[in-house]
Amino acid sequence: MIRPAYIFTSESVSEGHPDKVADRISDTVVDAFLSADPYARVACETLVTTNRIVLAGEVRGPDGLVEDLEDKVRAAVKDIGYEQAGFHWKTADFACHLHPQSADIAMGVDAAGNKDEGAGDQGIMFGYATSETPELMPATLQYSHNILKVLAAARHSGERSELEPDAKSQVTLAYENGRPVRATSIVLSTQHKPGFTPADIGDLVRPYILSVFPDGFVTDETEWHINPTGKFEIGGPDGDAGLTGRKIIVDTYGGAAPHGGGAFSGKDPTKVDRSAAYVCRYLAKNVVAAGLADKCTLQISYAIGVSKPLSFYVDLHDTGRIDPARLEKILPDLVGGCTPRGIREHLKLNRPIYARTAAYGHFGRTPDADGGFSWEKTDLVDALKGLA
């Protein structure tokens, strides 16, 4: 049963947060390999710290790609906006320790003879959708993302040159009868150029933040915390080290739904940590978009080297208009049995579409014409409506 009233919080971080800089670099590597070979293999981890970028992991693809990565990585950092003394796209030390993929892993994953392509690892993956926002995402997370997106747009355009790339947001909402009704608190910490007080930054960002919320959500009783430490001039990788995959809750559902534990960024789509989480979101979103439930959580599990999922679970949170057991039988077959190959081919994941996912969430986004965010399509709605 849905609680009648409660308060819930989610956070987001900007593209300039150190961990997101690392995610962006790792996904830039994925895109570079998939651009050269749609079936390349990548598992790239990135470390960023004061004037240093370090890549490590395993890859498989055409010769010469690793040697060309430095320029692409520096371009990604420049695009984020880092031209600071402590972290500059042009002068940061770059080290690449990528090596060939393990032959033992390749043997388990590759298709051969009568063996279909296997999962890239064991594990559990989740997908979630809720009708509380138009994006079918948790409102607390969606508004947290949107705050940072509007501020980033203002920074990139030059409209708000006072701002620097690193930022974090946090939104707490009051829920009544399971629906968000008002903001009880808003937190924003944003890096800025020298010479500004928290009050200055508050006056600067408040109109952008207010534009994100529906009318009436922000009231006189809403608590505001803007740069609560006092100032935020030293930020990004110079202020704190960043690593790939440390913001998985920001990447997914803001704590409103389970997460299997595996990160997404830096992994090619044979890795079910990424592709199976995408297909679970895709199926959950279509279930909610079809009106079969107001909330839907899916879980799927795999064994390394085995193509068929070990389990497929549906939870409609007491909001369903269909037996979830029926969906458990039907949904996998809509996506090639949810095998790694079936997922990749249905969602067309073997494309260089991943650098754009590295900030502001992998879900709740608009599908792109070139195939980016294909897992956000609702093209199964008509078929699912017929099940009710």
mmCIF file of C-alpha atoms in Angstrom:
data_model
loop_
_atom_site.group_PDB
_atom_site.id
_atom_site.type_symbol
_atom_site.label_atom_id
_atom_site.label_comp_id
_atom_site.label_asym_id
_atom_site.label_seq_id
_atom_site.Cartn_x
_atom_site.Cartn_y
_atom_site.Cartn_z
ATOM 1 C CA MET A 1 0.000 0.000 0.000
ATOM 2 C CA ILE A 2 1.252 3.493 -0.886
ATOM 3 C CA ARG A 3 1.896 5.671 2.165
ATOM 4 C CA PRO A 4 -0.512 8.629 2.173
ATOM 5 C CA ALA A 5 2.116 11.220 3.134
ATOM 6 C CA TYR A 6 5.913 11.241 3.270
ATOM 7 C CA ILE A 7 8.999 13.287 2.404
ATOM 8 C CA PHE A 8 11.656 12.041 -0.031
ATOM 9 C CA THR A 9 14.983 13.389 -1.319
ATOM 10 C CA SER A 10 17.225 12.852 -4.358
ATOM 11 C CA GLU A 11 20.433 14.520 -5.486
ATOM 12 C CA SER A 12 22.172 15.149 -8.787
ATOM 13 C CA VAL A 13 25.637 16.309 -9.790
ATOM 14 C CA SER A 14 26.733 18.357 -12.789
ATOM 15 C CA GLU A 15 28.879 17.388 -15.748
ATOM 16 C CA GLY A 16 31.781 19.151 -14.011
ATOM 17 C CA HIS A 17 31.607 17.069 -10.835
ATOM 18 C CA PRO A 18 34.861 15.078 -10.639
ATOM 19 C CA ASP A 19 33.133 11.697 -10.844
ATOM 20 C CA LYS A 20 31.108 12.862 -13.833
ATOM 21 C CA VAL A 21 34.246 14.140 -15.564
ATOM 22 C CA ALA A 22 35.600 10.605 -15.155
ATOM 23 C CA ASP A 23 32.352 9.106 -16.505
ATOM 24 C CA ARG A 24 32.426 11.442 -19.511
ATOM 25 C CA ILE A 25 36.000 10.472 -20.339
ATOM 26 C CA SER A 26 35.279 6.754 -19.992
ATOM 27 C CA ASP A 27 32.242 7.019 -22.268
ATOM 28 C CA THR A 28 34.246 9.077 -24.747
ATOM 29 C CA VAL A 29 36.564 6.069 -24.970
ATOM 30 C CA VAL A 30 33.576 3.765 -25.534
ATOM 31 C CA ASP A 31 32.309 6.003 -28.336
ATOM 32 C CA ALA A 32 35.741 6.167 -29.950
ATOM 33 C CA PHE A 33 35.930 2.367 -30.139
ATOM 34 C CA LEU A 34 32.330 1.869 -31.296
ATOM 35 C CA SER A 35 32.826 4.524 -33.999
ATOM 36 C CA ALA A 36 35.676 2.457 -35.398
ATOM 37 C CA ASP A 37 34.085 -0.963 -34.812
ATOM 38 C CA PRO A 38 30.472 -1.454 -33.617
ATOM 39 C CA TYR A 39 31.516 -4.722 -31.993
ATOM 40 C CA ALA A 40 34.561 -3.400 -30.153
ATOM 41 C CA ARG A 41 34.905 -4.237 -26.466
ATOM 42 C CA VAL A 42 35.626 -1.615 -23.821
ATOM 43 C CA ALA A 43 35.869 -1.612 -20.047
ATOM 44 C CA CYS A 44 37.487 1.726 -19.252
ATOM 45 C CA GLU A 45 38.025 3.274 -15.825
ATOM 46 C CA THR A 46 39.166 6.874 -15.407
ATOM 47 C CA LEU A 47 40.784 8.737 -12.522
ATOM 48 C CA VAL A 48 40.920 12.523 -12.513
ATOM 49 C CA THR A 49 42.644 14.674 -9.918
ATOM 50 C CA THR A 50 44.667 17.882 -9.829
ATOM 51 C CA ASN A 51 46.013 18.321 -13.364
ATOM 52 C CA ARG A 52 46.016 14.593 -14.003
ATOM 53 C CA ILE A 53 43.922 12.168 -16.103
ATOM 54 C CA VAL A 54 44.570 8.429 -15.887
ATOM 55 C CA LEU A 55 42.867 5.725 -17.993
ATOM 56 C CA ALA A 56 42.964 2.024 -17.170
ATOM 57 C CA GLY A 57 41.076 -1.080 -18.236
ATOM 58 C CA GLU A 58 40.734 -3.478 -21.136
ATOM 59 C CA VAL A 59 39.747 -3.001 -24.749
ATOM 60 C CA ARG A 60 39.445 -4.885 -28.016
ATOM 61 C CA GLY A 61 39.238 -3.078 -31.327
ATOM 62 C CA PRO A 62 41.147 -1.882 -34.391
ATOM 63 C CA ASP A 63 44.836 -1.054 -34.041
ATOM 64 C CA GLY A 64 45.788 2.539 -33.392
ATOM 65 C CA LEU A 65 42.714 3.598 -31.456
ATOM 66 C CA VAL A 66 44.409 3.764 -28.067
ATOM 67 C CA GLU A 67 47.101 6.069 -29.454
ATOM 68 C CA ASP A 68 44.427 8.498 -30.693
ATOM 69 C CA LEU A 69 42.498 8.761 -27.432
ATOM 70 C CA GLU A 70 44.366 11.655 -25.836
ATOM 71 C CA ASP A 71 43.004 14.291 -28.211
ATOM 72 C CA LYS A 72 39.449 12.995 -27.745
ATOM 73 C CA VAL A 73 39.787 12.996 -23.966
ATOM 74 C CA ARG A 74 41.124 16.530 -23.891
ATOM 75 C CA ALA A 75 38.308 17.675 -26.167
ATOM 76 C CA ALA A 76 35.759 16.166 -23.765
ATOM 77 C CA VAL A 77 37.274 18.029 -20.801
ATOM 78 C CA LYS A 78 37.307 21.250 -22.835
ATOM 79 C CA ASP A 79 33.638 20.757 -23.712
ATOM 80 C CA ILE A 80 32.777 20.472 -20.025
ATOM 81 C CA GLY A 81 34.525 23.795 -19.487
ATOM 82 C CA TYR A 82 37.679 23.132 -17.477
ATOM 83 C CA GLU A 83 40.322 25.783 -18.095
ATOM 84 C CA GLN A 84 41.441 26.245 -14.494
ATOM 85 C CA ALA A 85 44.917 26.360 -12.992
ATOM 86 C CA GLY A 86 44.268 23.134 -11.090
ATOM 87 C CA PHE A 87 42.627 21.275 -13.977
ATOM 88 C CA HIS A 88 42.966 22.415 -17.574
ATOM 89 C CA TRP A 89 41.974 20.447 -20.657
ATOM 90 C CA LYS A 90 45.157 21.429 -22.457
ATOM 91 C CA THR A 91 47.820 21.024 -19.772
ATOM 92 C CA ALA A 92 46.615 18.207 -17.491
ATOM 93 C CA ASP A 93 48.991 15.230 -17.470
ATOM 94 C CA PHE A 94 47.505 12.315 -19.433
ATOM 95 C CA ALA A 95 48.352 8.655 -18.876
ATOM 96 C CA CYS A 96 46.720 5.696 -20.634
ATOM 97 C CA HIS A 97 47.018 2.170 -19.245
ATOM 98 C CA LEU A 98 44.394 0.406 -21.363
ATOM 99 C CA HIS A 99 45.352 -3.151 -22.324
ATOM 100 C CA PRO A 100 43.826 -5.950 -24.443
ATOM 101 C CA GLN A 101 40.714 -7.705 -23.169
ATOM 102 C CA SER A 102 41.257 -10.861 -21.142
ATOM 103 C CA ALA A 103 41.085 -13.944 -23.346
ATOM 104 C CA ASP A 104 39.214 -15.766 -20.569
ATOM 105 C CA ILE A 105 36.449 -13.135 -20.525
ATOM 106 C CA ALA A 106 36.282 -13.008 -24.314
ATOM 107 C CA MET A 107 35.837 -16.799 -24.466
ATOM 108 C CA GLY A 108 32.774 -16.607 -22.224
ATOM 109 C CA VAL A 109 31.151 -13.640 -23.931
ATOM 110 C CA ASP A 110 31.796 -14.262 -27.629
ATOM 111 C CA ALA A 111 29.370 -16.286 -29.719
ATOM 112 C CA ALA A 112 30.918 -19.450 -31.139
ATOM 113 C CA GLY A 113 29.468 -22.471 -32.921
ATOM 114 C CA ASN A 114 26.080 -23.220 -31.359
ATOM 115 C CA LYS A 115 26.812 -20.928 -28.401
ATOM 116 C CA ASP A 116 25.072 -17.552 -28.411
ATOM 117 C CA GLU A 117 26.760 -14.446 -27.097
ATOM 118 C CA GLY A 118 26.937 -14.652 -23.311
ATOM 119 C CA ALA A 119 26.496 -11.992 -20.656
ATOM 120 C CA GLY A 120 29.646 -10.000 -19.951
ATOM 121 C CA ASP A 121 29.341 -10.640 -16.228
ATOM 122 C CA GLN A 122 27.094 -12.093 -13.569
ATOM 123 C CA GLY A 123 24.827 -9.730 -11.676
ATOM 124 C CA ILE A 124 21.413 -8.211 -11.119
ATOM 125 C CA MET A 125 20.002 -5.164 -12.924
ATOM 126 C CA PHE A 126 16.896 -3.078 -12.253
ATOM 127 C CA GLY A 127 14.606 -0.772 -14.192
ATOM 128 C CA TYR A 128 11.941 1.594 -12.885
ATOM 129 C CA ALA A 129 9.269 3.994 -14.068
ATOM 130 C CA THR A 130 6.676 6.091 -12.269
ATOM 131 C CA SER A 131 3.857 8.299 -13.498
ATOM 132 C CA GLU A 132 4.712 11.159 -11.143
ATOM 133 C CA THR A 133 6.468 13.186 -13.890
ATOM 134 C CA PRO A 134 6.031 13.462 -17.678
ATOM 135 C CA GLU A 135 9.431 11.767 -18.066
ATOM 136 C CA LEU A 136 8.077 8.843 -15.998
ATOM 137 C CA MET A 137 10.886 9.427 -13.502
ATOM 138 C CA PRO A 138 10.934 10.154 -9.757
ATOM 139 C CA ALA A 139 10.185 13.846 -9.329
ATOM 140 C CA THR A 140 12.905 14.454 -6.755
ATOM 141 C CA LEU A 141 15.592 13.246 -9.145
ATOM 142 C CA GLN A 142 14.123 14.819 -12.266
ATOM 143 C CA TYR A 143 13.989 18.270 -10.678
ATOM 144 C CA SER A 144 17.505 17.828 -9.280
ATOM 145 C CA HIS A 145 18.772 17.028 -12.793
ATOM 146 C CA ASN A 146 16.808 19.890 -14.332
ATOM 147 C CA ILE A 147 18.251 22.462 -11.932
ATOM 148 C CA LEU A 148 21.772 21.581 -12.982
ATOM 149 C CA LYS A 149 20.891 21.393 -16.669
ATOM 150 C CA VAL A 150 19.450 24.921 -16.783
ATOM 151 C CA LEU A 151 22.446 26.293 -14.889
ATOM 152 C CA ALA A 152 24.874 24.471 -17.196
ATOM 153 C CA ALA A 153 23.071 25.882 -20.231
ATOM 154 C CA ALA A 154 23.385 29.398 -18.792
ATOM 155 C CA ARG A 155 27.089 28.835 -18.097
ATOM 156 C CA HIS A 156 27.877 27.399 -21.521
ATOM 157 C CA SER A 157 26.021 30.205 -23.308
ATOM 158 C CA GLY A 158 27.967 32.874 -21.418
ATOM 159 C CA GLU A 159 24.804 34.201 -19.813
ATOM 160 C CA ARG A 160 26.136 33.266 -16.371
ATOM 161 C CA SER A 161 29.922 33.471 -16.720
ATOM 162 C CA GLU A 162 30.182 33.690 -12.927
ATOM 163 C CA LEU A 163 29.581 29.943 -12.702
ATOM 164 C CA GLU A 164 32.177 27.188 -13.030
ATOM 165 C CA PRO A 165 31.535 23.561 -14.060
ATOM 166 C CA ASP A 166 31.320 21.733 -10.697
ATOM 167 C CA ALA A 167 27.906 21.665 -8.991
ATOM 168 C CA LYS A 168 25.549 19.517 -6.906
ATOM 169 C CA SER A 169 21.816 19.832 -6.349
ATOM 170 C CA GLN A 170 19.387 18.167 -3.966
ATOM 171 C CA VAL A 171 15.599 18.347 -3.875
ATOM 172 C CA THR A 172 13.287 17.226 -1.080
ATOM 173 C CA LEU A 173 9.580 16.934 -1.890
ATOM 174 C CA ALA A 174 6.491 16.325 0.195
ATOM 175 C CA TYR A 175 4.220 13.594 -1.157
ATOM 176 C CA GLU A 176 0.503 13.249 -0.528
ATOM 177 C CA ASN A 177 -1.408 10.172 -1.674
ATOM 178 C CA GLY A 178 1.744 9.046 -3.412
ATOM 179 C CA ARG A 179 2.082 12.215 -5.528
ATOM 180 C CA PRO A 180 4.611 15.063 -5.151
ATOM 181 C CA VAL A 181 2.912 18.306 -4.081
ATOM 182 C CA ARG A 182 5.563 20.770 -2.872
ATOM 183 C CA ALA A 183 9.265 21.312 -2.268
ATOM 184 C CA THR A 184 10.267 21.303 1.380
ATOM 185 C CA SER A 185 13.958 22.033 0.718
ATOM 186 C CA ILE A 186 16.305 22.872 -2.155
ATOM 187 C CA VAL A 187 20.077 22.553 -1.915
ATOM 188 C CA LEU A 188 22.578 23.819 -4.483
ATOM 189 C CA SER A 189 26.341 23.960 -4.246
ATOM 190 C CA THR A 190 27.898 25.460 -7.349
ATOM 191 C CA GLN A 191 31.472 26.336 -8.122
ATOM 192 C CA HIS A 192 31.958 29.999 -9.001
ATOM 193 C CA LYS A 193 34.607 32.512 -9.905
ATOM 194 C CA PRO A 194 36.287 34.442 -7.059
ATOM 195 C CA GLY A 195 34.629 37.427 -5.443
ATOM 196 C CA PHE A 196 31.081 36.195 -4.866
ATOM 197 C CA THR A 197 29.313 35.578 -1.567
ATOM 198 C CA PRO A 198 26.695 32.860 -1.037
ATOM 199 C CA ALA A 199 24.070 35.616 -1.129
ATOM 200 C CA ASP A 200 25.364 36.759 -4.521
ATOM 201 C CA ILE A 201 25.216 33.222 -5.883
ATOM 202 C CA GLY A 202 21.768 32.713 -4.360
ATOM 203 C CA ASP A 203 20.412 35.777 -6.132
ATOM 204 C CA LEU A 204 22.009 34.606 -9.371
ATOM 205 C CA VAL A 205 20.714 31.033 -9.403
ATOM 206 C CA ARG A 206 17.301 31.406 -7.761
ATOM 207 C CA PRO A 207 15.389 32.394 -10.944
ATOM 208 C CA TYR A 208 16.838 29.397 -12.810
ATOM 209 C CA ILE A 209 15.889 27.025 -10.006
ATOM 210 C CA LEU A 210 12.352 28.379 -9.763
ATOM 211 C CA SER A 211 11.868 27.849 -13.506
ATOM 212 C CA VAL A 212 12.286 24.093 -13.026
ATOM 213 C CA PHE A 213 9.348 23.524 -10.673
ATOM 214 C CA PRO A 214 5.606 23.525 -11.374
ATOM 215 C CA ASP A 215 3.695 26.558 -10.139
ATOM 216 C CA GLY A 216 3.082 26.391 -6.421
ATOM 217 C CA PHE A 217 5.732 23.752 -5.655
ATOM 218 C CA VAL A 218 8.124 26.269 -4.102
ATOM 219 C CA THR A 219 6.468 28.107 -1.213
ATOM 220 C CA ASP A 220 7.451 30.585 1.487
ATOM 221 C CA GLU A 221 8.116 27.590 3.725
ATOM 222 C CA THR A 222 10.613 25.945 1.347
ATOM 223 C CA GLU A 223 14.103 25.833 2.867
ATOM 224 C CA TRP A 224 16.913 27.085 0.622
ATOM 225 C CA HIS A 225 20.591 26.169 1.063
ATOM 226 C CA ILE A 226 22.798 27.798 -1.580
ATOM 227 C CA ASN A 227 26.550 27.165 -1.224
ATOM 228 C CA PRO A 228 26.103 26.423 2.482
ATOM 229 C CA THR A 229 29.863 26.023 3.097
ATOM 230 C CA GLY A 230 30.358 29.739 2.367
ATOM 231 C CA LYS A 231 32.232 29.741 -0.931
ATOM 232 C CA PHE A 232 33.006 27.217 -3.657
ATOM 233 C CA GLU A 233 35.913 28.477 -5.748
ATOM 234 C CA ILE A 234 38.134 25.371 -5.758
ATOM 235 C CA GLY A 235 36.223 22.552 -7.409
ATOM 236 C CA GLY A 236 36.232 19.816 -9.989
ATOM 237 C CA PRO A 237 39.135 17.347 -10.048
ATOM 238 C CA ASP A 238 41.348 19.956 -8.366
ATOM 239 C CA GLY A 239 39.066 19.994 -5.328
ATOM 240 C CA ASP A 240 38.362 16.264 -5.146
ATOM 241 C CA ALA A 241 39.470 13.211 -7.099
ATOM 242 C CA GLY A 242 36.948 11.676 -9.474
ATOM 243 C CA LEU A 243 36.451 8.057 -10.514
ATOM 244 C CA THR A 244 34.252 6.317 -13.068
ATOM 245 C CA GLY A 245 31.078 4.787 -11.693
ATOM 246 C CA ARG A 246 30.776 6.506 -8.315
ATOM 247 C CA LYS A 247 27.439 8.191 -9.000
ATOM 248 C CA ILE A 248 25.262 5.218 -9.906
ATOM 249 C CA ILE A 249 22.227 6.417 -7.924
ATOM 250 C CA VAL A 250 22.393 9.794 -9.670
ATOM 251 C CA ASP A 251 22.639 7.869 -12.950
ATOM 252 C CA THR A 252 19.480 5.864 -12.282
ATOM 253 C CA TYR A 253 16.524 6.702 -10.006
ATOM 254 C CA GLY A 254 17.809 8.858 -7.176
ATOM 255 C CA GLY A 255 17.210 6.204 -4.541
ATOM 256 C CA ALA A 256 13.529 5.768 -5.411
ATOM 257 C CA ALA A 257 14.197 2.293 -6.833
ATOM 258 C CA PRO A 258 16.802 -0.447 -6.331
ATOM 259 C CA HIS A 259 20.125 -0.497 -8.162
ATOM 260 C CA GLY A 260 21.961 -3.695 -8.989
ATOM 261 C CA GLY A 261 25.349 -2.237 -8.100
ATOM 262 C CA GLY A 262 27.082 -2.136 -11.474
ATOM 263 C CA ALA A 263 28.074 1.189 -13.032
ATOM 264 C CA PHE A 264 27.269 2.059 -16.653
ATOM 265 C CA SER A 265 29.950 4.416 -17.940
ATOM 266 C CA GLY A 266 33.027 3.058 -19.655
ATOM 267 C CA LYS A 267 31.355 -0.196 -20.716
ATOM 268 C CA ASP A 268 30.414 -1.359 -24.184
ATOM 269 C CA PRO A 269 26.879 -2.798 -24.613
ATOM 270 C CA THR A 270 27.899 -6.436 -24.229
ATOM 271 C CA LYS A 271 28.237 -5.599 -20.544
ATOM 272 C CA VAL A 272 24.828 -6.345 -19.054
ATOM 273 C CA ASP A 273 25.515 -3.916 -16.214
ATOM 274 C CA ARG A 274 24.703 -1.342 -18.841
ATOM 275 C CA SER A 275 22.540 -2.927 -21.531
ATOM 276 C CA ALA A 276 20.284 -4.946 -19.213
ATOM 277 C CA ALA A 277 19.689 -1.939 -16.961
ATOM 278 C CA TYR A 278 18.727 -0.005 -20.098
ATOM 279 C CA VAL A 279 16.272 -2.676 -21.256
ATOM 280 C CA CYS A 280 14.725 -2.908 -17.795
ATOM 281 C CA ARG A 281 14.072 0.843 -17.861
ATOM 282 C CA TYR A 282 12.716 0.518 -21.408
ATOM 283 C CA LEU A 283 10.231 -2.190 -20.456
ATOM 284 C CA ALA A 284 9.209 -0.563 -17.162
ATOM 285 C CA LYS A 285 8.659 2.769 -18.915
ATOM 286 C CA ASN A 286 6.482 1.183 -21.574
ATOM 287 C CA VAL A 287 4.402 -0.610 -18.926
ATOM 288 C CA VAL A 288 3.676 2.686 -17.162
ATOM 289 C CA ALA A 289 3.210 4.629 -20.417
ATOM 290 C CA ALA A 290 0.659 2.010 -21.509
ATOM 291 C CA GLY A 291 -1.362 2.634 -18.351
ATOM 292 C CA LEU A 292 -0.843 -0.870 -16.970
ATOM 293 C CA ALA A 293 0.508 0.547 -13.695
ATOM 294 C CA ASP A 294 1.473 3.824 -12.043
ATOM 295 C CA LYS A 295 4.800 2.377 -10.914
ATOM 296 C CA CYS A 296 6.851 -0.522 -12.213
ATOM 297 C CA THR A 297 10.107 -2.089 -11.082
ATOM 298 C CA LEU A 298 11.844 -4.844 -13.050
ATOM 299 C CA GLN A 299 14.739 -7.056 -12.009
ATOM 300 C CA ILE A 300 16.782 -9.286 -14.281
ATOM 301 C CA SER A 301 19.805 -11.469 -13.530
ATOM 302 C CA TYR A 302 22.588 -13.156 -15.509
ATOM 303 C CA ALA A 303 25.548 -15.513 -15.224
ATOM 304 C CA ILE A 304 28.761 -14.625 -17.048
ATOM 305 C CA GLY A 305 28.994 -16.338 -20.409
ATOM 306 C CA VAL A 306 25.322 -17.445 -20.367
ATOM 307 C CA SER A 307 22.908 -15.791 -22.773
ATOM 308 C CA LYS A 308 19.543 -16.597 -21.177
ATOM 309 C CA PRO A 309 18.574 -14.523 -18.120
ATOM 310 C CA LEU A 310 18.421 -16.501 -14.892
ATOM 311 C CA SER A 311 15.394 -14.569 -13.623
ATOM 312 C CA PHE A 312 12.938 -11.849 -14.612
ATOM 313 C CA TYR A 313 10.808 -10.163 -11.919
ATOM 314 C CA VAL A 314 8.058 -7.521 -12.128
ATOM 315 C CA ASP A 315 6.726 -5.434 -9.208
ATOM 316 C CA LEU A 316 3.819 -3.033 -9.879
ATOM 317 C CA HIS A 317 3.760 -1.678 -6.321
ATOM 318 C CA ASP A 318 0.039 -2.345 -5.824
ATOM 319 C CA THR A 319 -0.742 0.062 -8.683
ATOM 320 C CA GLY A 320 -1.156 -2.515 -11.444
ATOM 321 C CA ARG A 321 -4.058 -3.165 -13.757
ATOM 322 C CA ILE A 322 -2.589 -6.488 -14.880
ATOM 323 C CA ASP A 323 -1.135 -9.524 -13.148
ATOM 324 C CA PRO A 324 2.655 -8.959 -12.887
ATOM 325 C CA ALA A 325 3.210 -12.687 -13.382
ATOM 326 C CA ARG A 326 1.687 -12.302 -16.831
ATOM 327 C CA LEU A 327 4.124 -9.512 -17.638
ATOM 328 C CA GLU A 328 7.010 -11.679 -16.470
ATOM 329 C CA LYS A 329 6.141 -14.144 -19.221
ATOM 330 C CA ILE A 330 5.446 -11.593 -21.959
ATOM 331 C CA LEU A 331 7.956 -8.754 -21.568
ATOM 332 C CA PRO A 332 11.247 -10.633 -22.184
ATOM 333 C CA ASP A 333 10.005 -11.956 -25.535
ATOM 334 C CA LEU A 334 9.370 -8.388 -26.715
ATOM 335 C CA VAL A 335 13.128 -7.821 -26.620
ATOM 336 C CA GLY A 336 14.633 -11.003 -28.014
ATOM 337 C CA GLY A 337 14.281 -12.970 -24.810
ATOM 338 C CA CYS A 338 16.381 -10.318 -23.016
ATOM 339 C CA THR A 339 19.560 -12.090 -24.105
ATOM 340 C CA PRO A 340 22.561 -9.764 -24.449
ATOM 341 C CA ARG A 341 22.318 -10.026 -28.246
ATOM 342 C CA GLY A 342 18.531 -9.516 -28.203
ATOM 343 C CA ILE A 343 18.868 -6.358 -26.114
ATOM 344 C CA ARG A 344 21.665 -4.904 -28.214
ATOM 345 C CA GLU A 345 19.885 -5.513 -31.480
ATOM 346 C CA HIS A 346 16.449 -4.333 -30.325
ATOM 347 C CA LEU A 347 17.760 -1.094 -28.816
ATOM 348 C CA LYS A 348 20.511 -0.740 -31.438
ATOM 349 C CA LEU A 349 23.162 -0.179 -28.816
ATOM 350 C CA ASN A 350 26.274 -0.804 -30.936
ATOM 351 C CA ARG A 351 26.645 2.869 -31.760
ATOM 352 C CA PRO A 352 28.730 5.754 -30.390
ATOM 353 C CA ILE A 353 25.892 7.174 -28.277
ATOM 354 C CA TYR A 354 27.301 7.030 -24.766
ATOM 355 C CA ALA A 355 29.278 10.194 -23.959
ATOM 356 C CA ARG A 356 25.983 12.106 -23.837
ATOM 357 C CA THR A 357 24.688 9.796 -21.103
ATOM 358 C CA ALA A 358 27.473 10.632 -18.656
ATOM 359 C CA ALA A 359 25.718 13.548 -16.913
ATOM 360 C CA TYR A 360 22.138 14.360 -15.826
ATOM 361 C CA GLY A 361 21.002 10.755 -15.757
ATOM 362 C CA HIS A 362 20.808 7.857 -18.178
ATOM 363 C CA PHE A 363 17.011 7.825 -17.877
ATOM 364 C CA GLY A 364 14.219 10.365 -18.269
ATOM 365 C CA ARG A 365 15.836 11.690 -21.441
ATOM 366 C CA THR A 366 14.432 12.340 -24.913
ATOM 367 C CA PRO A 367 15.383 9.760 -27.581
ATOM 368 C CA ASP A 368 17.761 11.217 -30.173
ATOM 369 C CA ALA A 369 17.373 10.917 -33.930
ATOM 370 C CA ASP A 370 20.726 9.100 -34.202
ATOM 371 C CA GLY A 371 19.662 6.400 -31.731
ATOM 372 C CA GLY A 372 20.824 7.920 -28.490
ATOM 373 C CA PHE A 373 18.619 7.072 -25.489
ATOM 374 C CA SER A 374 16.761 4.459 -27.532
ATOM 375 C CA TRP A 375 15.746 2.839 -24.243
ATOM 376 C CA GLU A 376 13.534 5.882 -23.557
ATOM 377 C CA LYS A 377 11.223 5.116 -26.495
ATOM 378 C CA THR A 378 7.634 4.092 -25.765
ATOM 379 C CA ASP A 379 7.157 2.103 -28.955
ATOM 380 C CA LEU A 380 5.733 -0.926 -27.113
ATOM 381 C CA VAL A 381 2.748 0.969 -25.726
ATOM 382 C CA ASP A 382 0.224 -0.111 -28.342
ATOM 383 C CA ALA A 383 1.129 -3.777 -27.949
ATOM 384 C CA LEU A 384 0.989 -3.568 -24.156
ATOM 385 C CA LYS A 385 -2.349 -1.743 -24.038
ATOM 386 C CA GLY A 386 -3.943 -4.768 -25.601
ATOM 387 C CA LEU A 387 -2.977 -6.840 -22.558
ATOM 388 C CA ALA A 388 -5.112 -4.922 -20.062
#
